[in-house]
Amino acid sequence: MKILVPVKRVVDFNVQIRVKSDGSGVDTAKAKMSMNPFDEIAIEEALRLQEAGKASEVVLVSIGPAQAAETIRTGLSMGADRGILVRSEAPVEPLAVAKILRAVVEEEGPGLIILGKQAIDDDSNQTGQMLAGLLGWAQATFASKLEVDGAYFKVTREVDGGLQTVRLKAPAIVTTDLRLNEPRYASLPNIMKAKKKPIVERAAELYGVDLAPRLEVLRTTEPPGRKAGVKVKDVAELVSRLRNEAGVI
Amino acid sequence: MTTLLIAEHDHASLKDVTNKALTAAAQLGAPVDVLVAGENARGAADAAAKLNGVAKVLLADDPAYAHDLAEPLAALIRSLAPGYDAFVAPATSRFKNVMPRVAALLDVMQISEIIKVVAPDTFERPIYAGNAIQTVKSRDAKKVITVRSSTFAATGEGGNAPVEAVASAADPGLSSFVGERVARNNRPELASARIIVSGGRGMRSSANFTKYIEPLADKLGAGVGASRAAVDSGFAPNDWQVGQTGKVVAPELYIAIGISGAIQHLAGMKDSKVIVAINKDADAPIFQVADYGLVADLYEAVPELTEQLGKLGR
């Protein structure tokens, strides 16, 4: 079974982003970029399945600018086998990403696709579910445990009330939540090895997908700020202020 | 034309997030029908019929909708699509799962977690963990929208809409329910709690949550939350997580205990009306958003707070 893992290059999770003062967007020009953290978890899970003999090959795909090759290379250093870079300089919305991925899936024929549950830049939380809908495949989002069970996958999902376990018919789509695993660091020998692993590059236009955005971004603004309040000296003052000043207890 | 609001419920009753999402749905300016898909869900449908401004309630009562499986529910919503211009649902884990699938089936780009309806085709939504707000205008003929319910007031009762049964859609049979582990207690759910008491890495253990956080929460009739660090460390279950990738809450009072205040956590609670922080590190970022900060050892301060509230008759 081949596993396909789509990955996205995003502003590093530790960076405090800055909204441009003219409302035209978020200033990412000099920001440190990294792989979306949920996608690292997806790669780790694919590698563990491969190491357990459940998967033959782990293929990464990223849709983005030339620099997204670095993101793919990061995943190859973790241990994935090869990469596909679908070049697009302009941002691509989740629906169009899902359509490009559908075309990649038709070429590659994976038995399992593992994606991050959301990208930490646009916080859309859509691509995996959309791809499952387009392919007509089973889906299990927000996974905290994944087991291969013959022609099925057994997936435990993090849901609002606790945990839910479902059984999916293969081929299927799984999106990762935080506690599925802890991604490995790339070892130096693996970083060296990854330099020789192949990354095929294709223009997004070749997939015949309409890339025009459906959502027009009119403006991007800072959220209303919240100011620090007062420091209270002890518990008695806290209780008194909550009761008499804020009136919430 | 008409908007279809898909209800969050536990079959017997409607969840409060539905009332809030209805407020957003009504702001689109069209009549609103409500879909209740579940098993033995007449109770939830009857509750939806009482909400103000609902034109009618569609009840799809079928074992296929008993367990929140995405594929049959998406197929049902798609089968109803010809009659509707917009599909709105609260951004709960059920609808975060199912609505993008619906959107793809309709060839629509979903608008996730809106916090404001600017116009029937224009919405505000947070990006980058709420550190920026985007205003987006949809060019799609049909809209698929999830609603961050904490930013909308709940619609009240007073209506009397008809309840109509609708046929189930063919179940694609791609997945099946195996089991669930759902916490059962008498505390309010995070999404609708008036007060939330949350613990972080500073709690150090699950036992300390039980010993310090839960008695304070119970004294206040509060829901219990946790930071990602506390959940990752196994101090608290996943469904307590508040933050960018957990639950987003906006209670009247949020008490953060032993939480440093990473931006991912602030994303989930900074719209709370009053924020209290108790942390021994005076430089913790949580104090930058707290209305009332107490720099103290939580292992002394929290029991004292619980005790003083007790004396007030809480």
Coordinates of C-alpha atoms in Angstrom, one line a residue:
Chain A
M1 CA 0.0 0.0 0.0
K2 CA 1.2 3.4 -1.0
I3 CA 0.6 6.4 1.4
L4 CA 0.2 9.9 0.1
V5 CA 0.9 12.8 2.5
P6 CA 0.1 16.3 1.3
V7 CA 2.2 19.0 3.2
K8 CA 1.9 22.7 3.3
R9 CA 4.6 25.4 3.9
V10 CA 3.3 27.9 6.5
V11 CA 4.6 30.7 8.7
D12 CA 6.3 28.9 11.7
F13 CA 4.0 28.4 14.6
N14 CA 6.3 30.4 16.9
V15 CA 6.2 33.5 14.8
Q16 CA 3.9 36.3 16.0
I17 CA 2.5 37.5 12.7
R18 CA 2.0 41.1 11.7
V19 CA -1.0 42.5 9.9
K20 CA -0.1 45.0 7.2
S21 CA -1.4 48.5 8.1
D22 CA -3.1 49.0 4.8
G23 CA -5.3 46.0 5.4
S24 CA -3.9 44.1 2.4
G25 CA -2.9 41.0 4.3
V26 CA -0.4 39.5 6.7
D27 CA 3.3 40.4 6.3
T28 CA 5.0 37.0 5.7
A29 CA 7.9 38.4 3.6
K30 CA 10.6 37.9 6.3
A31 CA 8.8 35.4 8.5
K32 CA 10.4 32.1 9.2
M33 CA 8.6 29.3 7.3
S34 CA 8.1 25.7 8.3
M35 CA 6.0 22.7 7.6
N36 CA 2.5 22.9 9.0
P37 CA 2.8 21.0 12.3
F38 CA -0.2 18.8 11.7
D39 CA 1.5 17.6 8.4
E40 CA 4.6 16.6 10.3
I41 CA 2.3 14.4 12.4
A42 CA 0.8 13.0 9.2
I43 CA 4.3 12.1 7.8
E44 CA 5.3 10.5 11.1
E45 CA 2.2 8.3 11.1
A46 CA 2.9 7.2 7.5
L47 CA 6.5 6.3 8.3
R48 CA 5.4 4.3 11.3
L49 CA 3.0 2.3 9.1
Q50 CA 5.8 1.8 6.6
E51 CA 8.2 0.6 9.4
A52 CA 5.5 -1.8 10.7
G53 CA 5.4 -3.3 7.2
K54 CA 1.9 -2.0 6.4
A55 CA 3.0 0.5 3.7
S56 CA 5.3 0.1 0.8
E57 CA 6.0 3.8 -0.1
V58 CA 5.4 7.2 1.5
V59 CA 5.0 9.9 -1.2
L60 CA 4.8 13.6 -0.2
V61 CA 3.0 16.3 -2.3
S62 CA 3.0 20.0 -1.8
I63 CA 1.2 22.8 -3.7
G64 CA 3.0 26.1 -3.5
P65 CA 5.9 28.2 -4.6
A66 CA 9.4 27.0 -5.4
Q67 CA 10.3 27.2 -1.7
A68 CA 7.8 24.5 -0.9
A69 CA 10.4 22.1 -2.2
E70 CA 12.3 22.8 1.1
T71 CA 9.2 21.7 3.0
I72 CA 9.1 18.5 1.0
R73 CA 12.8 18.0 1.6
T74 CA 12.1 18.3 5.3
G75 CA 9.7 15.4 5.0
L76 CA 12.1 13.4 3.0
S77 CA 14.7 13.9 5.7
M78 CA 12.3 12.4 8.2
G79 CA 12.2 9.3 6.0
A80 CA 9.6 9.7 3.2
D81 CA 10.6 8.2 -0.2
R82 CA 9.9 10.9 -2.8
G83 CA 8.1 14.1 -3.4
I84 CA 5.9 15.9 -5.9
L85 CA 5.9 19.7 -6.0
V86 CA 2.9 21.3 -7.7
R87 CA 4.1 24.8 -8.4
S88 CA 1.8 27.8 -7.9
E89 CA 3.0 31.2 -7.0
A90 CA -0.4 32.5 -6.0
P91 CA -2.1 31.0 -2.9
V92 CA -4.5 28.1 -3.7
E93 CA -7.7 27.7 -1.8
P94 CA -8.6 24.3 -0.1
L95 CA -11.2 23.4 -2.8
A96 CA -8.7 23.8 -5.7
V97 CA -6.0 22.1 -3.6
A98 CA -8.4 19.2 -3.1
K99 CA -9.0 19.1 -6.9
I100 CA -5.3 19.0 -7.7
L101 CA -4.8 16.3 -5.1
R102 CA -7.6 14.3 -6.7
A103 CA -5.6 14.4 -10.0
V104 CA -2.4 13.3 -8.1
V105 CA -4.3 10.5 -6.5
E106 CA -5.5 9.3 -9.9
E107 CA -1.9 9.1 -11.1
E108 CA -0.4 7.6 -7.9
G109 CA -3.1 5.3 -6.7
P110 CA -2.5 5.4 -2.9
G111 CA -4.4 3.2 -0.5
L112 CA -4.3 5.8 2.3
I113 CA -4.0 9.6 2.3
I114 CA -3.0 11.2 5.6
L115 CA -3.3 15.0 6.0
G116 CA -3.0 17.5 8.8
K117 CA -6.4 18.5 10.1
Q118 CA -5.8 22.1 9.4
A119 CA -3.1 24.5 8.3
I120 CA -2.2 27.0 11.0
D121 CA -2.2 29.9 8.6
D122 CA -5.7 30.0 7.2
D123 CA -7.2 27.7 9.9
S124 CA -9.7 26.4 7.2
N125 CA -9.8 22.7 8.3
Q126 CA -11.2 21.6 4.9
T127 CA -8.8 20.0 2.5
G128 CA -9.0 16.4 3.7
Q129 CA -12.8 16.3 3.9
M130 CA -13.1 17.9 0.5
L131 CA -10.7 15.5 -1.1
A132 CA -12.7 12.6 0.5
G133 CA -15.9 14.0 -1.0
L134 CA -14.4 14.5 -4.4
L135 CA -13.0 11.0 -4.5
G136 CA -16.0 9.4 -2.9
W137 CA -13.8 7.9 -0.2
A138 CA -14.4 7.3 3.5
Q139 CA -12.9 9.9 5.9
A140 CA -11.9 10.1 9.5
T141 CA -10.8 13.5 10.7
F142 CA -9.0 14.6 13.9
A143 CA -7.4 11.1 14.4
S144 CA -5.6 10.3 17.6
K145 CA -5.0 6.6 16.7
L146 CA -4.8 4.8 13.4
E147 CA -4.7 1.0 12.9
V148 CA -4.6 -1.0 9.6
D149 CA -7.1 -3.9 9.8
G150 CA -7.0 -5.9 6.6
A151 CA -8.9 -3.9 4.0
Y152 CA -10.1 -1.5 6.7
F153 CA -8.7 1.2 8.9
K154 CA -9.7 1.6 12.5
V155 CA -9.4 5.2 13.6
T156 CA -10.0 6.9 16.9
R157 CA -11.1 10.5 16.5
E158 CA -11.0 13.4 18.9
V159 CA -14.5 14.8 19.0
D160 CA -16.3 17.4 21.2
G161 CA -17.5 15.0 23.9
G162 CA -14.4 12.8 24.0
L163 CA -13.3 10.0 21.6
Q164 CA -15.0 8.2 18.8
T165 CA -13.8 5.1 17.0
V166 CA -14.8 4.4 13.4
R167 CA -13.9 1.7 10.8
L168 CA -13.2 2.9 7.3
K169 CA -13.2 0.9 4.0
A170 CA -9.9 1.3 2.1
P171 CA -8.9 3.4 0.3
A172 CA -9.5 6.2 2.8
I173 CA -8.6 9.6 4.1
V174 CA -7.4 10.4 7.6
T175 CA -6.6 13.8 9.1
T176 CA -4.3 14.1 12.1
D177 CA -4.9 15.7 15.5
L178 CA -2.2 16.7 17.9
R179 CA -2.0 13.5 19.9
L180 CA -1.7 11.0 17.1
N181 CA 2.1 10.8 17.6
E182 CA 5.2 12.9 18.3
P183 CA 7.0 13.5 15.0
R184 CA 10.7 12.5 14.9
Y185 CA 13.6 14.8 14.2
A186 CA 15.6 14.1 11.1
S187 CA 18.9 12.5 11.8
L188 CA 22.0 13.8 10.0
P189 CA 22.5 10.6 7.9
N190 CA 18.8 10.9 6.8
I191 CA 19.2 14.6 6.0
M192 CA 22.2 13.6 3.7
K193 CA 20.2 10.8 2.2
A194 CA 17.2 13.1 1.5
K195 CA 19.3 15.3 -0.7
K196 CA 19.4 12.5 -3.3
K197 CA 15.7 11.6 -3.1
P198 CA 13.6 12.7 -6.1
I199 CA 11.2 15.6 -6.1
V200 CA 9.2 15.9 -9.3
E201 CA 8.0 19.4 -10.2
R202 CA 4.9 20.2 -12.1
A203 CA 3.0 23.4 -12.9
A204 CA -0.4 23.6 -11.1
E205 CA -2.0 24.6 -14.4
L206 CA -1.1 21.2 -15.9
Y207 CA -3.8 19.6 -13.8
G208 CA -6.6 21.4 -15.6
V209 CA -8.1 22.7 -12.3
D210 CA -9.7 26.1 -12.1
L211 CA -7.4 27.9 -9.6
A212 CA -9.3 31.2 -9.5
P213 CA -10.2 32.0 -5.9
R214 CA -13.9 31.7 -4.9
L215 CA -13.4 33.8 -1.9
E216 CA -12.3 37.4 -2.5
V217 CA -10.3 38.8 0.4
L218 CA -11.6 42.3 0.9
R219 CA -9.4 43.2 3.8
T220 CA -7.3 41.8 6.6
T221 CA -7.3 43.6 10.0
E222 CA -6.0 43.2 13.5
P223 CA -8.4 41.8 15.9
P224 CA -9.7 44.1 18.6
G225 CA -7.0 44.3 21.3
R226 CA -7.3 43.3 24.9
K227 CA -5.5 45.3 27.5
A228 CA -3.9 43.9 30.6
G229 CA -6.0 44.7 33.6
V230 CA -4.9 44.9 37.2
K231 CA -2.8 42.7 39.4
V232 CA -4.6 41.9 42.6
K233 CA -2.6 41.4 45.8
D234 CA -4.3 38.3 47.2
V235 CA -7.3 36.0 46.9
A236 CA -9.5 38.2 49.0
E237 CA -9.0 41.1 46.7
L238 CA -9.7 38.9 43.7
V239 CA -13.0 37.6 45.1
S240 CA -14.0 41.1 46.1
R241 CA -13.3 42.5 42.6
L242 CA -15.0 39.6 40.8
R243 CA -18.1 40.1 43.0
N244 CA -18.4 43.9 43.3
E245 CA -16.6 45.3 40.3
A246 CA -17.0 42.7 37.5
G247 CA -20.2 41.2 39.0
V248 CA -19.5 37.8 37.6
I249 CA -19.7 35.6 40.7
Chain B
M1 CA -34.5 31.5 -1.6
T2 CA -33.9 29.7 1.7
T3 CA -31.1 29.0 4.2
L4 CA -30.7 25.5 5.7
L5 CA -29.3 25.4 9.2
I6 CA -28.0 22.0 10.3
A7 CA -28.7 21.5 14.0
E8 CA -26.3 20.2 16.6
H9 CA -28.1 18.0 19.1
D10 CA -27.9 14.9 21.1
H11 CA -31.1 13.4 19.5
A12 CA -33.3 14.0 22.5
S13 CA -32.5 17.7 22.8
L14 CA -31.0 20.6 20.9
K15 CA -27.6 22.1 21.8
D16 CA -27.3 25.7 22.6
V17 CA -24.7 26.2 19.7
T18 CA -27.6 25.6 17.3
N19 CA -29.5 28.7 18.8
K20 CA -26.3 30.7 18.2
A21 CA -25.7 29.5 14.7
L22 CA -29.4 30.3 14.0
T23 CA -28.7 34.0 14.8
A24 CA -25.9 34.0 12.1
A25 CA -28.1 32.1 9.6
A26 CA -31.0 34.6 10.1
Q27 CA -28.6 37.4 9.3
L28 CA -28.2 36.1 5.7
G29 CA -31.7 37.6 5.3
A30 CA -33.5 34.6 3.8
P31 CA -36.1 32.3 5.6
V32 CA -34.3 29.6 7.6
D33 CA -35.2 25.9 7.7
V34 CA -33.6 23.7 10.2
L35 CA -32.4 20.1 9.5
V36 CA -32.3 17.7 12.4
A37 CA -30.6 14.5 11.3
G38 CA -30.4 11.8 14.0
E39 CA -31.9 8.6 15.4
N40 CA -35.0 9.0 17.5
A41 CA -34.4 12.7 17.2
R42 CA -38.0 13.9 17.5
G43 CA -37.2 15.7 20.7
A44 CA -34.5 17.8 19.1
A45 CA -36.7 18.6 16.1
D46 CA -39.5 19.7 18.4
A47 CA -37.1 22.0 20.2
A48 CA -35.9 23.4 16.9
A49 CA -39.5 24.2 15.9
K50 CA -39.8 26.4 19.0
L51 CA -36.9 28.7 18.0
N52 CA -37.8 32.2 16.8
G53 CA -37.8 32.8 13.1
V54 CA -37.6 29.1 11.9
A55 CA -39.7 28.6 8.8
K56 CA -39.8 24.8 9.1
V57 CA -37.9 21.9 10.6
L58 CA -36.8 18.9 8.5
L59 CA -36.4 15.7 10.5
A60 CA -34.3 12.9 9.0
D61 CA -34.7 10.1 11.5
D62 CA -32.6 7.1 10.5
P63 CA -30.0 4.9 12.3
A64 CA -27.6 6.0 9.6
Y65 CA -27.5 9.4 11.4
A66 CA -27.0 8.0 14.9
H67 CA -23.3 8.4 15.1
D68 CA -22.0 11.5 13.3
L69 CA -20.6 9.6 10.3
A70 CA -19.6 12.1 7.7
E71 CA -20.4 10.2 4.5
P72 CA -24.2 9.6 5.1
L73 CA -24.8 13.0 6.6
A74 CA -23.0 14.8 3.7
A75 CA -25.1 12.7 1.2
L76 CA -28.3 13.8 3.0
I77 CA -27.4 17.5 3.0
R78 CA -26.4 17.2 -0.7
S79 CA -29.8 15.6 -1.5
L80 CA -31.5 18.7 0.0
A81 CA -29.3 21.1 -1.9
P82 CA -31.5 22.0 -4.8
G83 CA -33.9 23.8 -2.5
Y84 CA -31.4 26.0 -0.7
D85 CA -28.9 28.8 -1.3
A86 CA -26.9 28.6 1.9
F87 CA -26.0 25.8 4.3
V88 CA -25.0 26.9 7.8
A89 CA -23.8 24.8 10.8
P90 CA -22.1 25.6 14.1
A91 CA -18.4 24.8 14.0
T92 CA -18.5 21.8 16.3
S93 CA -16.4 18.7 15.7
R94 CA -19.4 17.1 13.9
F95 CA -19.7 19.9 11.3
K96 CA -16.0 20.6 11.0
N97 CA -16.0 17.0 9.8
V98 CA -19.0 17.0 7.5
M99 CA -19.4 20.5 6.0
P100 CA -16.3 20.6 3.9
R101 CA -17.3 17.3 2.4
V102 CA -20.7 18.9 1.5
A103 CA -19.0 21.9 0.1
A104 CA -16.8 19.7 -2.2
L105 CA -19.9 17.8 -3.4
L106 CA -21.5 21.1 -4.3
D107 CA -18.3 22.5 -5.8
V108 CA -18.3 25.4 -3.3
M109 CA -15.5 26.9 -1.3
Q110 CA -16.5 26.7 2.4
I111 CA -16.3 29.8 4.6
S112 CA -15.0 28.4 7.9
E113 CA -15.8 29.7 11.4
I114 CA -17.3 33.0 10.6
I115 CA -17.5 35.5 13.4
K116 CA -19.6 38.2 11.7
V117 CA -22.1 38.4 8.8
V118 CA -21.2 41.6 7.0
A119 CA -23.6 41.0 4.0
P120 CA -25.3 37.8 2.8
D121 CA -22.1 37.0 0.7
T122 CA -19.5 38.7 2.9
F123 CA -18.2 37.5 6.2
E124 CA -15.4 38.0 8.8
R125 CA -13.3 35.0 9.9
P126 CA -10.2 34.7 12.0
I127 CA -6.9 33.4 10.5
Y128 CA -3.6 32.7 12.2
A129 CA -5.1 31.6 15.5
G130 CA -7.2 34.8 15.6
N131 CA -4.2 37.1 15.2
A132 CA -5.8 38.5 12.1
I133 CA -9.3 38.9 10.9
Q134 CA -10.1 38.4 7.2
T135 CA -13.2 39.8 5.5
V136 CA -14.1 37.5 2.6
K137 CA -16.7 37.8 -0.1
S138 CA -17.9 34.5 -1.6
R139 CA -18.4 34.3 -5.4
D140 CA -20.1 30.9 -5.2
A141 CA -23.8 30.8 -6.0
K142 CA -24.4 28.6 -2.9
K143 CA -22.7 29.2 0.4
V144 CA -21.4 26.6 2.8
I145 CA -20.7 28.2 6.2
T146 CA -19.6 27.1 9.6
V147 CA -20.2 29.5 12.5
R148 CA -18.0 30.2 15.5
S149 CA -20.9 30.1 17.8
S150 CA -19.2 31.8 20.8
T151 CA -19.4 35.2 18.9
F152 CA -23.2 35.1 18.2
A153 CA -26.0 35.6 20.8
A154 CA -28.5 32.7 21.1
T155 CA -31.9 33.0 19.4
G156 CA -34.7 32.6 21.9
E157 CA -37.8 30.5 21.8
G158 CA -41.4 31.6 20.9
G159 CA -41.9 30.0 17.5
N160 CA -44.1 27.2 16.4
A161 CA -42.7 25.9 13.1
P162 CA -44.0 22.7 11.4
V163 CA -41.8 19.6 11.5
E164 CA -41.7 17.6 8.3
A165 CA -40.1 14.2 7.8
V166 CA -37.5 14.0 5.0
A167 CA -36.3 10.9 3.3
S168 CA -32.9 9.6 4.1
A169 CA -30.2 9.7 1.4
A170 CA -28.6 6.4 0.2
D171 CA -25.8 5.6 2.7
P172 CA -22.6 5.2 0.8
G173 CA -21.6 2.6 3.3
L174 CA -18.0 3.7 3.5
S175 CA -17.5 3.8 7.2
S176 CA -19.1 2.3 10.4
F177 CA -19.3 3.2 14.0
V178 CA -17.2 1.1 16.4
G179 CA -17.5 2.8 19.7
E180 CA -17.1 6.0 21.7
R181 CA -15.7 7.2 25.0
V182 CA -17.7 10.2 26.1
A183 CA -17.2 11.8 29.5
R184 CA -20.5 12.0 31.4
N185 CA -20.7 14.4 34.3
N186 CA -23.0 17.2 35.4
R187 CA -20.7 20.0 34.5
P188 CA -21.8 22.4 31.8
E189 CA -20.3 21.9 28.3
L190 CA -17.5 24.3 27.4
A191 CA -19.4 25.7 24.4
S192 CA -22.2 27.0 26.6
A193 CA -20.7 27.3 30.1
R194 CA -21.1 30.8 31.8
I195 CA -17.9 30.2 33.7
I196 CA -14.9 28.1 32.8
V197 CA -12.0 27.1 35.0
S198 CA -8.9 26.0 33.0
G199 CA -5.6 24.4 34.1
G200 CA -2.3 24.3 32.3
R201 CA 1.1 22.8 32.5
G202 CA 1.5 24.2 36.0
M203 CA -1.0 21.7 37.3
R204 CA 1.7 19.0 36.9
S205 CA -0.6 16.0 37.1
S206 CA -4.1 14.7 36.4
A207 CA -4.5 14.2 40.2
N208 CA -3.9 17.9 40.7
F209 CA -6.7 18.7 38.2
T210 CA -9.0 16.6 40.4
K211 CA -7.7 18.1 43.6
Y212 CA -7.5 21.8 42.7
I213 CA -9.3 22.6 39.4
E214 CA -12.5 20.5 39.7
P215 CA -13.6 21.6 43.2
L216 CA -13.2 25.2 42.2
A217 CA -15.2 24.6 39.0
D218 CA -17.9 22.7 40.9
K219 CA -18.1 25.5 43.5
L220 CA -18.8 28.0 40.6
G221 CA -21.0 25.7 38.5
A222 CA -18.3 26.0 35.9
G223 CA -17.1 24.0 32.9
V224 CA -13.5 22.7 33.1
G225 CA -10.9 23.4 30.4
A226 CA -7.2 22.8 29.8
S227 CA -4.3 24.1 27.8
R228 CA -2.8 22.0 25.0
A229 CA 0.3 21.5 27.2
A230 CA -1.9 19.9 29.9
V231 CA -3.7 17.7 27.5
D232 CA -0.6 16.6 25.7
S233 CA 1.0 15.7 29.1
G234 CA -2.0 13.5 29.9
F235 CA -3.3 15.7 32.8
A236 CA -6.6 16.3 31.1
P237 CA -8.8 14.6 28.4
N238 CA -8.7 16.0 24.8
D239 CA -12.2 17.3 24.9
W240 CA -11.2 19.8 27.6
Q241 CA -8.7 21.6 25.3
V242 CA -9.2 25.3 24.7
G243 CA -7.3 26.9 21.9
Q244 CA -6.7 27.3 18.2
T245 CA -7.0 23.6 17.5
G246 CA -9.3 22.8 20.4
K247 CA -12.5 24.6 21.5
V248 CA -13.0 28.3 21.2
V249 CA -15.0 29.7 24.1
A250 CA -16.3 33.1 25.3
P251 CA -17.8 32.7 28.8
E252 CA -18.6 35.5 31.1
L253 CA -15.7 34.5 33.3
Y254 CA -12.6 32.5 32.4
I255 CA -10.2 31.5 35.1
A256 CA -6.8 30.4 33.8
I257 CA -4.7 28.6 36.4
G258 CA -1.1 27.6 35.8
I259 CA -1.5 28.6 32.1
S260 CA 1.4 30.6 30.6
G261 CA -0.7 31.9 27.7
A262 CA 0.7 30.7 24.4
I263 CA -0.9 32.5 21.4
Q264 CA -2.6 29.2 20.5
H265 CA -4.3 29.1 23.9
L266 CA -5.2 32.8 23.8
A267 CA -6.9 32.2 20.4
G268 CA -9.4 30.0 22.2
M269 CA -10.4 32.2 25.1
K270 CA -9.5 35.9 24.6
D271 CA -13.1 36.8 23.7
S272 CA -14.2 35.9 27.3
K273 CA -15.9 38.8 29.1
V274 CA -13.7 38.7 32.2
I275 CA -10.4 36.8 32.3
V276 CA -8.6 35.9 35.6
A277 CA -5.1 34.5 35.6
I278 CA -3.4 32.8 38.5
N279 CA 0.3 32.0 37.8
K280 CA 3.4 32.3 39.9
D281 CA 5.4 33.7 36.9
A282 CA 4.7 37.4 36.9
D283 CA 6.0 37.7 33.3
A284 CA 3.6 35.0 31.9
P285 CA 1.9 36.3 28.7
I286 CA -1.5 35.3 30.1
F287 CA -1.3 38.4 32.3
Q288 CA -1.3 40.6 29.2
V289 CA -4.9 39.6 28.5
A290 CA -6.1 39.1 32.0
D291 CA -8.5 41.6 33.6
Y292 CA -7.4 40.4 37.0
G293 CA -4.0 38.8 37.6
L294 CA -2.9 37.1 40.7
V295 CA 0.8 36.3 40.9
A296 CA 0.8 33.4 43.4
D297 CA 1.5 29.7 43.9
L298 CA -1.6 28.1 42.6
Y299 CA -1.4 25.2 45.1
E300 CA -2.0 27.8 47.9
A301 CA -4.2 30.3 46.0
V302 CA -6.7 27.9 44.4
P303 CA -7.8 26.1 47.6
E304 CA -8.1 29.5 49.3
L305 CA -10.2 30.8 46.4
T306 CA -12.4 27.7 46.6
E307 CA -12.8 28.2 50.3
Q308 CA -13.6 31.9 50.1
L309 CA -16.2 31.3 47.5
G310 CA -17.7 28.7 49.8
K311 CA -18.0 31.3 52.5
L312 CA -19.9 33.5 50.1
G313 CA -22.4 30.7 49.8
R314 CA -21.4 29.5 46.3

